[in-house]
Tab-separated table of C-alpha atoms in Angstrom:
chain	number	residue	atom	x	y	z
A	241	GLN	CA	-1.700	-20.916	40.111
A	242	GLN	CA	0.999	-18.210	39.787
A	243	PRO	CA	4.258	-19.516	41.203
A	244	VAL	CA	5.506	-17.574	44.268
A	245	GLN	CA	9.050	-16.161	44.261
A	246	SER	CA	11.060	-15.188	47.193
A	247	PRO	CA	12.628	-12.901	48.203
A	248	GLN	CA	10.877	-9.950	46.526
A	249	ALA	CA	14.080	-7.914	46.411
A	250	VAL	CA	17.793	-8.396	47.146
A	251	ILE	CA	20.606	-6.010	47.512
A	252	LEU	CA	24.117	-7.405	47.269
A	253	ARG	CA	27.668	-6.157	46.984
A	254	GLU	CA	29.654	-7.357	44.001
A	255	GLY	CA	31.156	-10.755	44.694
A	256	GLU	CA	28.403	-11.943	47.089
A	257	ASP	CA	26.129	-14.896	46.448
A	258	ALA	CA	22.302	-14.940	46.124
A	259	VAL	CA	19.622	-17.515	46.041
A	260	ILE	CA	16.122	-16.867	44.489
A	261	ASN	CA	13.382	-19.386	45.080
A	262	CYS	CA	10.301	-20.335	43.085
A	263	SER	CA	7.499	-22.415	44.491
A	264	SER	CA	4.373	-23.767	42.873
A	265	SER	CA	1.205	-25.419	44.294
A	266	LYS	CA	0.796	-27.468	41.130
A	267	ALA	CA	2.717	-30.494	39.773
A	268	LEU	CA	5.176	-29.244	37.339
A	269	TYR	CA	6.859	-30.431	34.115
A	270	SER	CA	9.414	-27.584	33.793
A	271	VAL	CA	10.655	-24.476	35.331
A	272	HIS	CA	12.160	-21.580	33.330
A	273	TRP	CA	14.399	-18.721	34.535
A	274	TYR	CA	14.593	-15.325	32.922
A	275	ARG	CA	16.314	-12.024	33.726
A	276	GLN	CA	14.939	-8.613	32.752
A	277	LYS	CA	16.699	-5.375	32.883
A	278	HIS	CA	14.887	-2.163	33.190
A	279	GLY	CA	12.973	-1.180	29.974
A	280	GLU	CA	14.072	-4.274	28.150
A	281	ALA	CA	12.512	-7.633	27.288
A	282	PRO	CA	13.215	-10.694	29.518
A	283	VAL	CA	16.134	-12.919	28.492
A	284	PHE	CA	16.024	-16.731	28.907
A	285	LEU	CA	18.649	-18.134	31.232
A	286	MET	CA	17.859	-21.785	31.535
A	287	ILE	CA	15.046	-24.431	31.691
A	288	LEU	CA	14.797	-27.280	34.195
A	289	LEU	CA	12.741	-30.351	33.215
A	290	LYS	CA	10.875	-32.931	35.456
A	291	GLY	CA	13.571	-35.231	36.739
A	292	GLY	CA	15.114	-32.998	39.410
A	293	GLU	CA	18.074	-31.847	37.379
A	294	GLN	CA	20.377	-29.117	38.177
A	295	LYS	CA	21.792	-26.919	35.381
A	296	GLY	CA	24.483	-24.403	35.137
A	297	HIS	CA	25.197	-21.291	33.083
A	298	ASP	CA	28.589	-19.649	33.915
A	299	LYS	CA	28.210	-18.634	37.607
A	300	ILE	CA	24.499	-18.942	37.503
A	301	SER	CA	22.955	-22.376	38.236
A	302	ALA	CA	19.489	-23.701	39.231
A	303	SER	CA	17.886	-26.796	40.593
A	304	PHE	CA	14.394	-28.295	40.465
A	305	ASN	CA	12.949	-30.386	43.259
A	306	GLU	CA	9.927	-31.935	41.593
A	307	LYS	CA	8.733	-33.597	44.837
A	308	LYS	CA	8.337	-30.120	46.427
A	309	GLN	CA	7.545	-28.238	43.135
A	310	GLN	CA	10.295	-25.857	44.023
A	311	SER	CA	13.183	-24.427	42.059
A	312	SER	CA	16.053	-22.323	43.146
A	313	LEU	CA	18.415	-20.040	41.151
A	314	TYR	CA	21.852	-19.598	42.476
A	315	LEU	CA	24.029	-16.648	41.540
A	316	THR	CA	27.622	-17.059	42.630
A	317	ALA	CA	30.168	-14.282	42.926
A	318	SER	CA	27.695	-11.796	41.574
A	319	GLN	CA	28.760	-9.187	39.082
A	320	LEU	CA	27.348	-5.806	38.348
A	321	SER	CA	25.762	-7.200	35.165
A	322	TYR	CA	23.589	-9.535	37.178
A	323	SER	CA	21.364	-6.620	38.374
A	324	GLY	CA	17.856	-6.901	37.065
A	325	THR	CA	14.543	-8.608	37.888
A	326	TYR	CA	14.589	-12.449	37.832
A	327	PHE	CA	11.373	-14.308	36.836
A	328	CYS	CA	10.585	-18.023	37.142
A	329	GLY	CA	8.051	-19.425	34.719
A	330	THR	CA	6.302	-22.762	35.310
A	331	GLU	CA	4.648	-25.349	32.967
A	332	ARG	CA	2.332	-27.778	34.546
A	333	ILE	CA	2.669	-31.589	34.393
A	334	ASN	CA	0.089	-31.861	31.645
A	335	ARG	CA	2.497	-30.174	29.254
A	336	ASP	CA	-0.021	-27.716	27.815
A	337	ASP	CA	2.751	-25.209	26.820
A	338	LYS	CA	1.131	-22.658	29.116
A	339	ILE	CA	4.019	-20.871	30.927
A	340	ILE	CA	2.860	-18.979	34.073
A	341	PHE	CA	5.354	-16.454	35.573
A	342	GLY	CA	5.971	-15.326	39.087
A	343	LYS	CA	6.028	-11.717	40.088
A	344	GLY	CA	9.735	-11.492	39.989
A	345	THR	CA	12.688	-10.926	42.335
A	346	ARG	CA	14.550	-7.512	41.975
A	347	LEU	CA	18.300	-7.944	42.291
A	348	HIS	CA	20.499	-4.863	42.712
A	349	ILE	CA	24.245	-5.350	42.830
A	350	LEU	CA	26.379	-2.574	44.501
A	351	PRO	CA	30.039	-2.066	43.538
B	1259	ASP	CA	19.237	-12.634	11.564
B	1260	GLY	CA	16.674	-14.815	13.312
B	1261	GLY	CA	14.526	-13.136	15.919
B	1262	ILE	CA	11.170	-11.803	17.018
B	1263	THR	CA	9.946	-8.232	16.313
B	1264	GLN	CA	7.072	-6.269	17.664
B	1265	SER	CA	5.576	-3.059	16.320
B	1266	PRO	CA	4.990	-0.285	17.143
B	1267	LYS	CA	7.321	0.339	20.053
B	1268	TYR	CA	5.040	2.999	21.555
B	1269	LEU	CA	1.316	3.220	20.975
B	1270	PHE	CA	-1.293	5.692	22.040
B	1271	ARG	CA	-4.985	4.968	22.023
B	1272	LYS	CA	-8.130	6.975	22.618
B	1273	GLU	CA	-10.702	5.396	24.862
B	1274	GLY	CA	-13.156	3.300	22.833
B	1275	GLN	CA	-10.691	2.438	20.089
B	1276	ASN	CA	-9.479	-0.898	19.090
B	1277	VAL	CA	-5.729	-1.279	18.449
B	1278	THR	CA	-3.631	-4.161	16.964
B	1279	LEU	CA	-0.100	-4.957	18.122
B	1280	SER	CA	2.122	-6.750	15.653
B	1281	CYS	CA	4.416	-9.744	16.527
B	1282	GLU	CA	6.479	-11.595	13.923
B	1283	GLN	CA	9.122	-14.220	14.324
B	1284	ASN	CA	11.438	-15.902	11.873
B	1285	LEU	CA	12.808	-18.597	14.261
B	1286	ASN	CA	10.503	-21.298	12.964
B	1287	HIS	CA	8.969	-21.636	16.390
B	1288	ASP	CA	5.687	-23.433	16.822
B	1289	ALA	CA	4.428	-21.629	19.884
B	1290	MET	CA	3.736	-17.971	20.350
B	1291	TYR	CA	2.673	-16.029	23.389
B	1292	TRP	CA	1.312	-12.650	24.449
B	1293	TYR	CA	2.001	-11.279	27.959
B	1294	ARG	CA	1.047	-8.090	29.728
B	1295	GLN	CA	3.420	-6.502	32.206
B	1296	ASP	CA	2.303	-4.039	34.948
B	1297	PRO	CA	4.690	-2.725	37.664
B	1298	GLY	CA	4.934	-5.328	40.402
B	1299	GLN	CA	2.790	-7.870	38.607
B	1300	GLY	CA	5.259	-9.847	36.666
B	1301	LEU	CA	4.245	-11.251	33.262
B	1302	ARG	CA	0.575	-12.272	32.967
B	1303	LEU	CA	-0.413	-14.518	30.089
B	1304	ILE	CA	-3.066	-13.135	27.721
B	1305	TYR	CA	-3.219	-15.703	24.854
B	1306	TYR	CA	-0.938	-18.405	23.460
B	1307	SER	CA	-0.857	-20.411	20.347
B	1308	GLN	CA	0.712	-23.861	19.919
B	1309	ILE	CA	-0.090	-24.188	16.171
B	1310	VAL	CA	-1.383	-22.297	13.196
B	1311	ASN	CA	-5.118	-21.645	13.304
B	1312	ASP	CA	-5.450	-22.556	16.991
B	1313	PHE	CA	-4.842	-20.464	20.182
B	1314	GLN	CA	-5.750	-20.712	23.838
B	1315	LYS	CA	-6.914	-18.232	26.404
B	1316	GLY	CA	-4.415	-17.300	29.170
B	1317	ASP	CA	-5.363	-15.906	32.616
B	1318	ILE	CA	-6.403	-12.400	31.512
B	1319	ALA	CA	-7.811	-12.916	28.020
B	1320	GLU	CA	-10.905	-10.716	28.507
B	1321	GLY	CA	-10.958	-7.616	26.238
B	1322	TYR	CA	-8.204	-8.994	23.950
B	1323	SER	CA	-8.377	-11.100	20.727
B	1324	VAL	CA	-5.755	-12.872	18.682
B	1325	SER	CA	-5.370	-14.716	15.326
B	1326	ARG	CA	-2.741	-17.135	14.136
B	1327	GLU	CA	-3.093	-17.420	10.327
B	1328	LYS	CA	0.555	-17.895	9.681
B	1329	LYS	CA	3.260	-19.566	11.695
B	1330	GLU	CA	5.339	-16.401	11.791
B	1331	SER	CA	2.645	-13.962	12.895
B	1332	PHE	CA	0.538	-13.699	16.079
B	1333	PRO	CA	-1.158	-10.186	16.180
B	1334	LEU	CA	-2.939	-9.066	19.333
B	1335	THR	CA	-5.924	-6.767	19.269
B	1336	VAL	CA	-6.722	-4.740	22.351
B	1337	THR	CA	-10.469	-4.005	22.173
B	1338	SER	CA	-12.547	-1.243	23.763
B	1339	ALA	CA	-13.825	-3.893	26.195
B	1340	GLN	CA	-10.431	-3.930	27.839
B	1341	LYS	CA	-10.996	-1.468	30.695
B	1342	ASN	CA	-7.406	-0.808	31.756
B	1343	PRO	CA	-5.217	-1.430	28.678
B	1344	THR	CA	-2.326	0.832	29.579
B	1345	ALA	CA	0.584	-1.605	29.980
B	1346	PHE	CA	3.786	-3.057	28.456
B	1347	TYR	CA	2.877	-5.877	26.088
B	1348	LEU	CA	5.392	-8.609	25.322
B	1349	CYS	CA	5.252	-11.207	22.662
B	1350	ALA	CA	7.330	-14.416	22.854
B	1351	SER	CA	7.945	-17.541	20.890
B	1352	SER	CA	9.498	-21.001	21.548
B	1353	MET	CA	9.869	-24.558	20.421
B	1354	ARG	CA	7.904	-26.926	22.553
B	1355	GLY	CA	9.642	-27.731	25.728
B	1356	ALA	CA	12.238	-24.970	25.230
B	1357	GLY	CA	12.857	-21.465	26.627
B	1358	GLN	CA	11.011	-18.516	25.237
B	1359	PHE	CA	12.491	-15.790	23.181
B	1360	PHE	CA	10.852	-12.358	23.716
B	1361	GLY	CA	10.323	-9.430	21.423
B	1362	PRO	CA	11.209	-5.847	22.525
B	1363	GLY	CA	7.744	-5.053	23.586
B	1364	THR	CA	5.030	-2.470	22.860
B	1365	ARG	CA	4.122	0.174	25.394
B	1366	LEU	CA	0.422	1.022	25.058
B	1367	THR	CA	-0.966	4.174	26.658
B	1368	VAL	CA	-4.639	5.144	26.660
B	1369	LEU	CA	-5.189	8.851	26.571
């Protein structure tokens, strides 16, 4: 029941865009997105709830397609500070507060 | 300052010993979580608690135990039954339906 993230790794030049996908085989209530830098704890970016909403956070935004149980994280005009590993976490439709994380997508931004 | 703390930062254990990892939060969050992180595996859920005196097993609970006697505290014991305990352990807390705040983590090494 672990969500599947793709791609596993991305290398970009500063200013380029990236999309990270998260897919689940289970009906979802919410999708969380986090960024983790090496040796540090994950940091919460945003949460998307059932209802197919799209949220934004500076140049980072995300969408949630509840019919397909898929979420995508969009990084626009990437900055060096965007480097790190991005994780999606999913909560099932039964709202049991159990958050299951994907294996992560490593993003490396080159100057 | 509100936040979530974990101690110790580094922990060394001999085989056959039980060790307890501390997690404290002053965010007044109802839910608390323990995750284990291994290279390339993402975050795997060990236990979580939605309310005081109640907790639920995650996907890899075998060899671990927890307690939730106070809202602020959720200690994790790694028992001798856990065959491969060397990992990075992360504690998190959240309000229901909101993003998770993570502590700085404890790196456990079995000698």
